[in-house]
Amino acid sequence: MPKKILIAEDEKNVILGVRTCLDAVGYQMEIVEDGEQALDAVRKDPPDLILLDLLMPNVDGFEVLKVVKGNDETRHIPIVVLTAKAEEEDRQRALDLGADDYMTKPFKPQELWDRLKKHLPEHDA
Amino acid sequence: MTLSKVPVPVNLDTVANNLADPVFIVNRDKEIAWLNKKATDLFYTSDEEARGAVITELTGITKLDTLLDDVFEQEAKLKCSYEEASVKVKRQDQRYFFKIAINPIIHEGELWGGLVQFTDVTRFHEMEKIKTDFVSIVSHEFRTPLTTIIVGVEMLKEGMLGDLTPRGKEVLEAIGADCERLSRLIDNLMELSRIESGTIYVEAEPADVTDLVQEAVRPLKFQAEKQGIELITDIAPNLPPVAADFNKAVWVMANLVGNAMRYTDPGGTITVRVRQRGKRLFFSVEDTGCGIPKEHQEKIFRKYVQVSGPGRKGTGGVGLGLAIAKDIVMAHGGEIWVDSEVGKGTTFTFTFPVYYGDESVKLPDSEPDGGK
């Protein structure tokens, strides 16, 4: 059963890039475009991993991290932050809130596959 | 030419009171003997109240204590102490930033006290902040579209989105290389902006030298092999740890090796060497590349300076890497320099202090000293 990744990203072109990358290795995907939708999606059908942008409308990525990692039922879900925010203080803040990994844009497909593999080792796509 | 004596129609107190910046004269006990009007205005005091008061107590700037001690202790050298760090003074919800200069005052051959001058750099601080924010926004705005381009190019290159003609592959390689260049430029601009705004955070901890070198060299090995360059590491045994911010030290080393790769032809060698001399470790990156002409060697650590090697055009850099490397090394209390001979090769060397404990390295303040 392929693993399901929730992609929370508001930039359409980046979504296309990420989707193309993940399609190539057979992950299942659900795409949401803001933090509020991301939290809804986690509540309704928890994914195996969340790929999370930080700057999103309504509820931002930091808030998503706070809620998901602050809840006993969802804190086990690995969250890989994928953001254009390259400042050290943002990275530290995200890690302090429980992010499992922090990737900055731009990235290469191989880097993304490696990180996902690290957090989803038994993916059998 | 004979200089005529020009009479001054005002007394010097009038001049001092019209200066735009606060000035104090203090004795060896740091008591205020004199201050100008700007100083009384800024610190909400009067001439009467201020005279005789200890300057640190009146101004609330604790940093002055150490600065004055520094000047008084090096009495024999008669050296001016110029403090680069700024200080905040909070009055009526306003924040000011100053640079402070202290000159010793000698009276009848003896150190009597000091002249303390403040220079208001508040506006400069505001401009720096605007610049840093701007670079940060620009960097962010560039990263997102670059992501789409890089991911697309990589997928196309790997043939995951269909077959390409050889010419198509060549064009994609060029796009990919230029994306890398843009990406590096964005990283460098941000790093430089942080350093210049004084917000660089250098957290010196004991760092293992072998780990540091390997971390820097590992990602470059594949590229070196591809270019037909031999990449050698030569680390003396049993070296102590250095006092360094690991990631920043790795950045410096990787930048120097990356530079060496750009200037070394296939069949050449790059050697990364680490040796200890006294309380310092010397890291060097030696290449068998084209070398740097003598006249360019001094300026290569300046910003936006690019030097083409003999018979070479630019190598795709923007001339920020070495400027940043220098800032990082100096923030650790180290030094960086270059030795080079045209046609033979280049060696960049930088030093980091050995880690003996917290006192082994003096780092600049990450935050300006507060008014209290």
Coordinates of C-alpha atoms in Angstrom, one line a residue:
Chain A
M1 CA 0.0 0.0 0.0
P2 CA 1.7 3.3 -1.1
K3 CA 2.2 5.8 1.7
K4 CA 0.0 8.9 1.7
I5 CA 1.5 12.3 1.9
L6 CA -0.4 15.4 2.7
I7 CA 1.1 18.4 0.8
A8 CA 0.3 21.8 2.4
E9 CA 1.5 24.4 -0.1
D10 CA -0.1 27.5 -1.6
E11 CA 2.1 28.0 -4.6
K12 CA 0.5 26.3 -7.6
N13 CA 3.8 25.9 -9.5
V14 CA 5.5 24.4 -6.5
I15 CA 2.6 22.0 -6.1
L16 CA 3.1 20.9 -9.7
G17 CA 6.8 20.3 -9.1
V18 CA 6.3 18.4 -5.8
R19 CA 3.5 16.4 -7.3
T20 CA 5.6 15.5 -10.3
C21 CA 8.4 14.4 -8.0
L22 CA 6.2 12.3 -5.8
D23 CA 4.2 10.8 -8.7
A24 CA 7.5 9.4 -10.1
V25 CA 8.1 7.3 -7.0
G26 CA 4.5 6.3 -6.4
Y27 CA 3.4 8.1 -3.3
Q28 CA -0.3 8.9 -2.8
M29 CA -1.0 12.5 -2.3
E30 CA -3.5 14.9 -0.9
I31 CA -3.0 18.5 -1.6
V32 CA -4.2 21.4 0.5
E33 CA -3.5 25.1 0.0
D34 CA -3.6 26.6 3.4
G35 CA -3.0 25.6 7.0
E36 CA -6.7 25.4 7.9
Q37 CA -7.4 22.8 5.2
A38 CA -4.2 21.0 6.3
L39 CA -5.6 20.6 9.9
D40 CA -9.0 19.5 8.5
A41 CA -7.3 16.9 6.4
V42 CA -5.3 15.6 9.3
R43 CA -8.4 15.3 11.4
K44 CA -10.4 13.5 8.7
D45 CA -7.8 11.1 7.4
P46 CA -4.4 11.2 9.0
P47 CA -1.6 11.0 6.4
D48 CA 1.6 9.0 6.8
L49 CA 3.6 12.2 6.4
I50 CA 3.0 15.9 6.0
L51 CA 5.1 18.1 3.6
L52 CA 4.5 21.5 5.0
D53 CA 5.1 25.0 3.7
L54 CA 5.4 27.7 6.4
L55 CA 4.0 30.7 4.7
M56 CA 0.4 30.0 3.9
P57 CA -2.8 32.0 4.1
N58 CA -5.2 31.8 7.1
V59 CA -3.3 29.4 9.4
D60 CA 0.4 29.3 8.7
G61 CA 2.8 26.3 8.9
F62 CA 4.0 27.1 12.4
E63 CA 0.5 26.9 13.7
V64 CA -0.1 23.6 11.9
L65 CA 3.1 22.2 13.5
K66 CA 1.9 23.4 16.9
V67 CA -1.5 21.8 16.6
V68 CA -0.4 18.5 15.0
K69 CA 2.6 18.0 17.3
G70 CA 0.7 19.2 20.3
N71 CA -1.9 16.5 19.9
D72 CA -1.3 13.0 21.3
E73 CA -3.2 11.4 18.4
T74 CA -1.3 13.1 15.6
R75 CA 2.1 13.9 17.0
H76 CA 3.6 10.6 15.5
I77 CA 3.0 11.9 12.0
P78 CA 6.3 13.0 10.6
I79 CA 6.4 16.6 9.3
V80 CA 8.9 17.7 6.8
V81 CA 8.9 21.4 6.4
L82 CA 9.5 22.6 2.8
T83 CA 9.9 26.3 2.8
A84 CA 11.5 29.4 1.2
K85 CA 12.3 30.7 4.7
A86 CA 16.0 30.0 5.0
E87 CA 16.7 32.0 8.2
E88 CA 18.2 30.1 11.1
E89 CA 15.6 31.4 13.5
D90 CA 12.8 30.0 11.4
R91 CA 14.5 26.6 11.2
Q92 CA 15.0 26.5 14.9
R93 CA 11.4 27.6 15.6
A94 CA 10.0 24.8 13.4
L95 CA 12.3 22.2 14.9
D96 CA 11.4 23.4 18.4
L97 CA 7.7 23.0 17.5
G98 CA 8.4 19.4 16.6
A99 CA 9.2 19.4 12.8
D100 CA 11.0 16.2 11.9
D101 CA 13.0 17.7 9.1
Y102 CA 13.5 21.1 7.5
M103 CA 14.2 21.6 3.8
T104 CA 14.6 25.0 2.1
K105 CA 13.6 25.8 -1.4
P106 CA 14.9 25.4 -4.0
F107 CA 15.5 21.7 -3.8
K108 CA 16.3 18.9 -6.2
P109 CA 14.0 15.9 -6.5
Q110 CA 16.6 13.5 -5.2
E111 CA 16.9 15.5 -1.9
L112 CA 13.1 15.3 -1.5
W113 CA 13.1 11.6 -2.2
D114 CA 15.9 11.0 0.3
R115 CA 14.2 12.9 3.1
L116 CA 10.9 11.2 2.5
K117 CA 12.6 7.8 2.4
K118 CA 14.2 8.7 5.7
H119 CA 10.9 9.3 7.4
L120 CA 8.9 6.7 5.5
P121 CA 11.4 3.8 5.3
E122 CA 8.9 1.1 4.6
H123 CA 7.4 2.9 1.6
D124 CA 6.7 0.2 -1.0
A125 CA 5.7 2.1 -4.0
Chain B
M1 CA 53.4 79.4 2.5
T2 CA 52.9 81.0 5.9
L3 CA 49.9 80.2 8.0
S4 CA 48.3 83.2 9.7
K5 CA 46.8 82.9 13.1
V6 CA 43.0 83.2 12.7
P7 CA 41.2 84.5 15.8
V8 CA 38.3 82.3 17.0
P9 CA 35.4 84.6 17.9
V10 CA 33.7 82.0 20.2
N11 CA 35.0 80.0 23.1
L12 CA 35.4 76.3 22.8
D13 CA 32.5 75.5 25.1
T14 CA 30.2 77.1 22.6
V15 CA 31.7 74.9 19.9
A16 CA 31.4 71.8 22.0
N17 CA 27.8 72.6 22.9
N18 CA 26.9 72.9 19.3
L19 CA 28.2 69.5 18.3
A20 CA 25.6 67.1 17.0
D21 CA 26.8 64.2 19.2
P22 CA 27.2 63.8 23.0
V23 CA 30.7 64.2 24.5
F24 CA 31.9 63.6 28.0
I25 CA 35.2 64.1 29.8
V26 CA 35.7 61.7 32.7
N27 CA 38.4 61.2 35.2
R28 CA 40.1 57.9 36.1
D29 CA 37.3 57.1 38.5
K30 CA 34.9 57.4 35.6
E31 CA 33.3 60.5 37.2
I32 CA 32.0 63.1 34.8
A33 CA 34.1 66.3 34.8
W34 CA 32.5 67.9 31.8
L35 CA 29.8 67.2 29.3
N36 CA 28.3 69.1 26.3
K37 CA 24.7 70.2 25.8
K38 CA 23.9 67.3 23.6
A39 CA 24.9 64.9 26.4
T40 CA 22.7 66.6 29.0
D41 CA 19.7 66.7 26.5
L42 CA 20.1 63.0 25.5
F43 CA 20.4 61.7 29.0
Y44 CA 17.8 64.0 30.5
T45 CA 20.2 65.5 33.0
S46 CA 21.6 68.9 33.9
D47 CA 25.1 70.1 34.0
E48 CA 24.9 70.3 37.8
E49 CA 23.4 66.8 38.3
A50 CA 25.8 65.2 35.9
R51 CA 29.2 66.6 37.0
G52 CA 30.7 64.2 39.6
A53 CA 28.3 61.4 38.7
V54 CA 29.8 58.1 37.5
I55 CA 29.3 57.9 33.7
T56 CA 27.9 54.4 33.7
E57 CA 25.3 55.3 36.3
L58 CA 24.2 58.5 34.6
T59 CA 24.0 57.0 31.2
G60 CA 22.9 53.5 32.2
I61 CA 25.3 52.1 29.6
T62 CA 27.2 49.4 31.4
K63 CA 29.4 48.7 28.5
L64 CA 31.2 52.0 29.1
D65 CA 32.8 50.5 32.2
T66 CA 34.8 47.9 30.3
L67 CA 35.6 50.3 27.5
L68 CA 37.1 52.8 29.9
D69 CA 39.0 50.1 31.7
D70 CA 40.5 49.0 28.4
V71 CA 41.7 52.5 27.6
F72 CA 43.0 53.1 31.1
E73 CA 44.9 49.8 31.2
Q74 CA 46.7 50.4 28.0
E75 CA 47.7 53.8 29.2
A76 CA 51.3 53.3 27.9
K77 CA 50.2 52.9 24.4
L78 CA 48.0 56.0 24.4
K79 CA 45.7 54.2 22.1
C80 CA 42.2 55.3 21.3
S81 CA 39.6 52.7 22.0
Y82 CA 37.0 52.6 19.3
E83 CA 34.0 50.4 20.0
E84 CA 32.3 49.0 17.0
A85 CA 29.3 47.7 18.8
S86 CA 26.3 50.0 19.2
V87 CA 24.4 50.7 22.4
K88 CA 20.8 51.4 22.9
V89 CA 19.6 54.2 25.0
K90 CA 15.9 54.2 25.8
R91 CA 14.4 57.6 26.6
Q92 CA 10.7 58.4 26.1
D93 CA 10.3 55.2 24.1
Q94 CA 13.0 56.1 21.6
R95 CA 15.9 53.9 20.8
Y96 CA 19.2 55.3 19.8
F97 CA 22.3 53.5 18.6
F98 CA 25.7 54.9 19.1
K99 CA 29.2 54.1 18.4
I100 CA 31.5 55.1 21.2
A101 CA 35.1 56.3 20.9
I102 CA 37.3 56.9 24.0
N103 CA 40.5 58.8 23.9
P104 CA 42.8 58.9 26.9
I105 CA 43.5 62.3 28.4
I106 CA 47.1 62.9 29.5
H107 CA 47.8 65.6 32.1
E108 CA 51.4 66.4 33.1
G109 CA 52.6 63.2 31.6
E110 CA 50.1 61.0 33.5
L111 CA 46.9 59.4 32.4
W112 CA 44.2 61.6 33.9
G113 CA 41.0 60.3 32.3
G114 CA 39.2 60.0 29.0
L115 CA 37.2 61.8 26.4
V116 CA 34.1 59.8 25.6
Q117 CA 32.4 60.6 22.3
F118 CA 29.2 59.1 21.1
T119 CA 28.3 59.0 17.4
D120 CA 24.7 58.6 16.6
V121 CA 24.3 55.7 14.1
T122 CA 20.5 55.3 14.6
R123 CA 19.7 56.2 11.1
F124 CA 22.4 53.8 9.8
H125 CA 20.9 51.1 11.9
E126 CA 17.5 51.7 10.4
M127 CA 18.9 51.6 6.9
E128 CA 20.7 48.3 7.7
K129 CA 17.4 46.9 8.9
I130 CA 15.6 47.9 5.8
K131 CA 18.4 46.4 3.7
T132 CA 18.3 43.1 5.6
D133 CA 14.6 42.9 5.3
F134 CA 14.7 43.7 1.6
V135 CA 17.3 41.0 0.9
S136 CA 15.3 38.6 3.0
I137 CA 12.1 39.3 1.0
V138 CA 13.9 39.2 -2.4
S139 CA 15.6 35.9 -1.4
H140 CA 12.2 34.4 -0.4
E141 CA 10.6 35.6 -3.6
F142 CA 13.3 34.1 -5.7
R143 CA 13.4 30.7 -4.0
T144 CA 9.8 29.8 -4.8
P145 CA 10.0 30.1 -8.6
L146 CA 13.5 28.6 -8.6
T147 CA 12.0 25.5 -7.0
T148 CA 9.7 25.0 -9.9
I149 CA 12.4 25.5 -12.4
I150 CA 15.0 23.2 -10.7
V151 CA 12.5 20.4 -10.1
G152 CA 11.4 20.6 -13.7
V153 CA 14.9 20.6 -15.1
E154 CA 16.0 17.7 -12.9
M155 CA 13.0 15.6 -13.8
L156 CA 13.5 16.3 -17.5
K157 CA 17.3 15.6 -17.3
E158 CA 16.6 12.3 -15.6
G159 CA 14.2 11.4 -18.5
M160 CA 11.3 11.1 -16.1
L161 CA 9.1 13.2 -18.2
G162 CA 10.0 11.8 -21.6
D163 CA 12.9 11.5 -24.0
L164 CA 15.1 14.5 -24.9
T165 CA 17.3 15.1 -27.9
P166 CA 21.0 15.5 -27.2
R167 CA 20.7 19.2 -27.9
G168 CA 17.8 19.4 -25.5
K169 CA 19.8 17.7 -22.8
E170 CA 22.7 20.2 -23.3
V171 CA 20.3 23.2 -23.0
L172 CA 18.8 21.7 -19.8
E173 CA 22.3 21.2 -18.3
A174 CA 23.0 24.9 -18.9
I175 CA 19.7 25.9 -17.3
G176 CA 20.4 23.6 -14.4
A177 CA 23.9 25.1 -13.9
D178 CA 22.5 28.6 -14.0
C179 CA 19.8 27.7 -11.5
E180 CA 22.6 26.5 -9.2
R181 CA 24.3 29.8 -9.7
L182 CA 21.2 31.8 -8.8
S183 CA 20.6 29.6 -5.8
R184 CA 24.1 30.1 -4.6
L185 CA 23.8 33.8 -5.1
I186 CA 20.6 34.0 -3.0
D187 CA 22.3 32.0 -0.2
N188 CA 25.3 34.3 -0.3
L189 CA 23.4 37.5 -0.4
M190 CA 21.4 36.5 2.7
E191 CA 24.5 35.4 4.6
L192 CA 26.3 38.6 3.7
S193 CA 23.3 40.7 4.7
R194 CA 23.1 38.9 8.1
I195 CA 26.8 39.4 8.7
E196 CA 26.7 43.1 7.8
S197 CA 23.7 43.8 9.9
G198 CA 25.5 42.3 12.9
T199 CA 22.9 39.6 13.2
I200 CA 25.2 36.8 12.3
Y201 CA 25.0 34.3 15.1
V202 CA 28.3 32.6 15.7
E203 CA 27.9 29.8 18.2
A204 CA 31.4 28.5 19.0
E205 CA 31.4 25.0 20.3
P206 CA 34.1 22.3 20.3
A207 CA 34.1 21.0 16.8
D208 CA 35.9 17.9 15.6
V209 CA 38.3 18.8 12.8
T210 CA 37.9 15.6 10.9
D211 CA 34.1 15.8 11.0
L212 CA 34.3 19.4 9.9
V213 CA 36.5 18.7 6.9
Q214 CA 34.6 15.6 5.9
E215 CA 31.3 17.4 6.1
A216 CA 32.6 20.1 3.7
V217 CA 34.4 17.8 1.3
R218 CA 32.0 14.9 1.0
P219 CA 29.4 16.6 -1.2
L220 CA 32.1 17.9 -3.5
K221 CA 33.9 14.6 -4.1
F222 CA 31.5 13.4 -6.8
Q223 CA 31.9 16.7 -8.7
A224 CA 35.7 16.6 -8.3
E225 CA 35.8 13.1 -9.7
K226 CA 33.6 14.2 -12.6
Q227 CA 36.0 17.0 -13.4
G228 CA 39.0 14.7 -13.2
I229 CA 40.4 16.4 -10.1
E230 CA 42.0 14.5 -7.2
L231 CA 40.6 15.7 -3.9
I232 CA 42.9 14.8 -1.0
T233 CA 42.5 15.4 2.7
D234 CA 45.6 15.5 4.9
I235 CA 44.7 16.0 8.6
A236 CA 47.4 15.7 11.2
P237 CA 46.6 13.0 13.8
N238 CA 45.3 13.7 17.3
L239 CA 44.3 17.3 16.7
P240 CA 42.3 19.0 19.4
P241 CA 38.8 20.4 18.6
V242 CA 38.5 24.0 17.4
A243 CA 36.2 26.6 18.9
A244 CA 33.9 27.0 15.9
D245 CA 30.3 27.3 14.8
F246 CA 30.3 24.0 13.0
N247 CA 27.9 24.8 10.1
K248 CA 29.6 28.1 9.4
A249 CA 33.1 26.6 9.5
V250 CA 31.9 23.9 7.1
W251 CA 30.6 26.6 4.8
V252 CA 34.0 28.4 4.7
M253 CA 35.8 25.1 4.0
A254 CA 33.3 24.1 1.3
N255 CA 33.4 27.5 -0.3
L256 CA 37.2 27.4 -0.6
V257 CA 37.2 23.8 -2.0
G258 CA 34.4 24.8 -4.4
N259 CA 36.5 27.8 -5.6
A260 CA 39.6 25.6 -6.0
M261 CA 37.5 23.3 -8.2
R262 CA 36.4 26.1 -10.4
Y263 CA 40.0 27.2 -11.1
T264 CA 41.7 23.7 -11.4
D265 CA 41.9 21.9 -14.7
P266 CA 41.3 18.1 -15.1
G267 CA 44.3 16.1 -13.9
G268 CA 44.9 18.7 -11.1
T269 CA 44.9 18.1 -7.4
I270 CA 43.3 19.9 -4.4
T271 CA 44.7 19.2 -1.0
V272 CA 42.8 20.0 2.2
R273 CA 45.3 20.2 5.0
V274 CA 44.9 20.8 8.8
R275 CA 47.8 21.4 11.1
Q276 CA 48.2 22.8 14.6
R277 CA 50.6 25.6 15.6
G278 CA 50.3 26.8 19.2
K279 CA 46.8 27.6 20.2
R280 CA 45.5 27.7 16.6
L281 CA 44.6 25.2 13.9
F282 CA 45.6 26.1 10.3
F283 CA 43.2 24.9 7.6
S284 CA 44.5 25.2 4.1
V285 CA 43.1 24.4 0.7
E286 CA 45.9 24.0 -1.9
D287 CA 45.2 23.6 -5.6
T288 CA 47.3 23.1 -8.7
G289 CA 45.1 25.6 -10.6
C290 CA 46.0 28.6 -12.7
G291 CA 47.0 30.8 -9.7
I292 CA 46.0 34.4 -8.9
P293 CA 48.2 37.3 -10.1
K294 CA 49.9 39.2 -7.3
E295 CA 48.0 42.4 -8.0
H296 CA 44.6 40.7 -7.5
Q297 CA 45.5 38.8 -4.3
E298 CA 44.8 41.7 -1.9
K299 CA 41.4 42.5 -3.3
I300 CA 39.9 39.0 -3.6
F301 CA 38.4 39.2 -0.1
R302 CA 36.4 42.3 -0.9
K303 CA 32.8 42.1 -1.9
Y304 CA 31.8 41.7 -5.5
V305 CA 35.3 41.2 -6.6
Q306 CA 35.8 38.5 -9.2
V307 CA 39.2 37.6 -10.5
S308 CA 39.6 35.7 -13.8
G309 CA 42.5 33.3 -13.8
P310 CA 45.2 33.8 -16.4
G311 CA 43.6 32.8 -19.7
R312 CA 40.3 32.3 -18.1
K313 CA 37.0 34.1 -18.1
G314 CA 34.9 34.5 -15.0
T315 CA 33.8 31.3 -13.3
G316 CA 30.2 32.0 -12.6
G317 CA 30.6 33.4 -9.1
V318 CA 29.5 36.9 -8.0
G319 CA 32.4 37.6 -5.8
L320 CA 30.7 37.2 -2.4
G321 CA 32.0 33.8 -1.2
L322 CA 35.5 35.0 0.0
A323 CA 34.1 38.2 1.6
I324 CA 31.7 36.1 3.6
A325 CA 34.3 33.5 4.4
K326 CA 36.5 36.3 5.8
D327 CA 33.7 37.7 7.9
I328 CA 33.0 34.3 9.3
V329 CA 36.6 33.5 10.1
M330 CA 37.1 36.9 11.7
A331 CA 34.0 36.5 13.8
H332 CA 35.7 33.4 15.3
G333 CA 38.8 35.4 16.1
G334 CA 40.7 33.8 13.2
E335 CA 42.5 34.9 10.1
I336 CA 42.4 34.1 6.4
W337 CA 44.9 34.7 3.6
V338 CA 46.0 33.6 0.3
D339 CA 49.4 32.5 -1.2
S340 CA 49.4 32.0 -4.9
E341 CA 51.7 31.8 -7.9
V342 CA 50.5 32.1 -11.5
G343 CA 50.7 28.8 -13.3
K344 CA 51.5 26.9 -10.1
G345 CA 48.5 27.1 -7.9
T346 CA 46.9 28.7 -5.0
T347 CA 46.7 28.0 -1.2
F348 CA 44.0 29.6 0.9
T349 CA 44.7 29.3 4.7
F350 CA 42.4 30.2 7.6
T351 CA 42.9 29.7 11.3
F352 CA 40.5 28.9 14.1
P353 CA 41.4 28.9 17.8
V354 CA 41.7 25.6 19.6
Y355 CA 38.9 24.9 22.0
Y356 CA 40.0 25.1 25.6
G357 CA 36.7 26.2 27.1
D358 CA 34.4 29.1 26.9
E359 CA 37.2 31.7 27.2
S360 CA 39.2 30.5 24.2
V361 CA 37.3 32.5 21.7
K362 CA 35.9 36.0 21.9
L363 CA 32.9 36.5 19.7
P364 CA 31.2 39.7 18.8
D365 CA 28.0 40.4 20.5
S366 CA 25.0 38.9 18.8
E367 CA 22.8 41.6 20.2
P368 CA 23.8 45.2 20.9
D369 CA 24.4 45.9 24.6
G370 CA 21.4 47.3 26.2
G371 CA 21.2 50.6 27.9
K372 CA 21.1 48.8 31.2

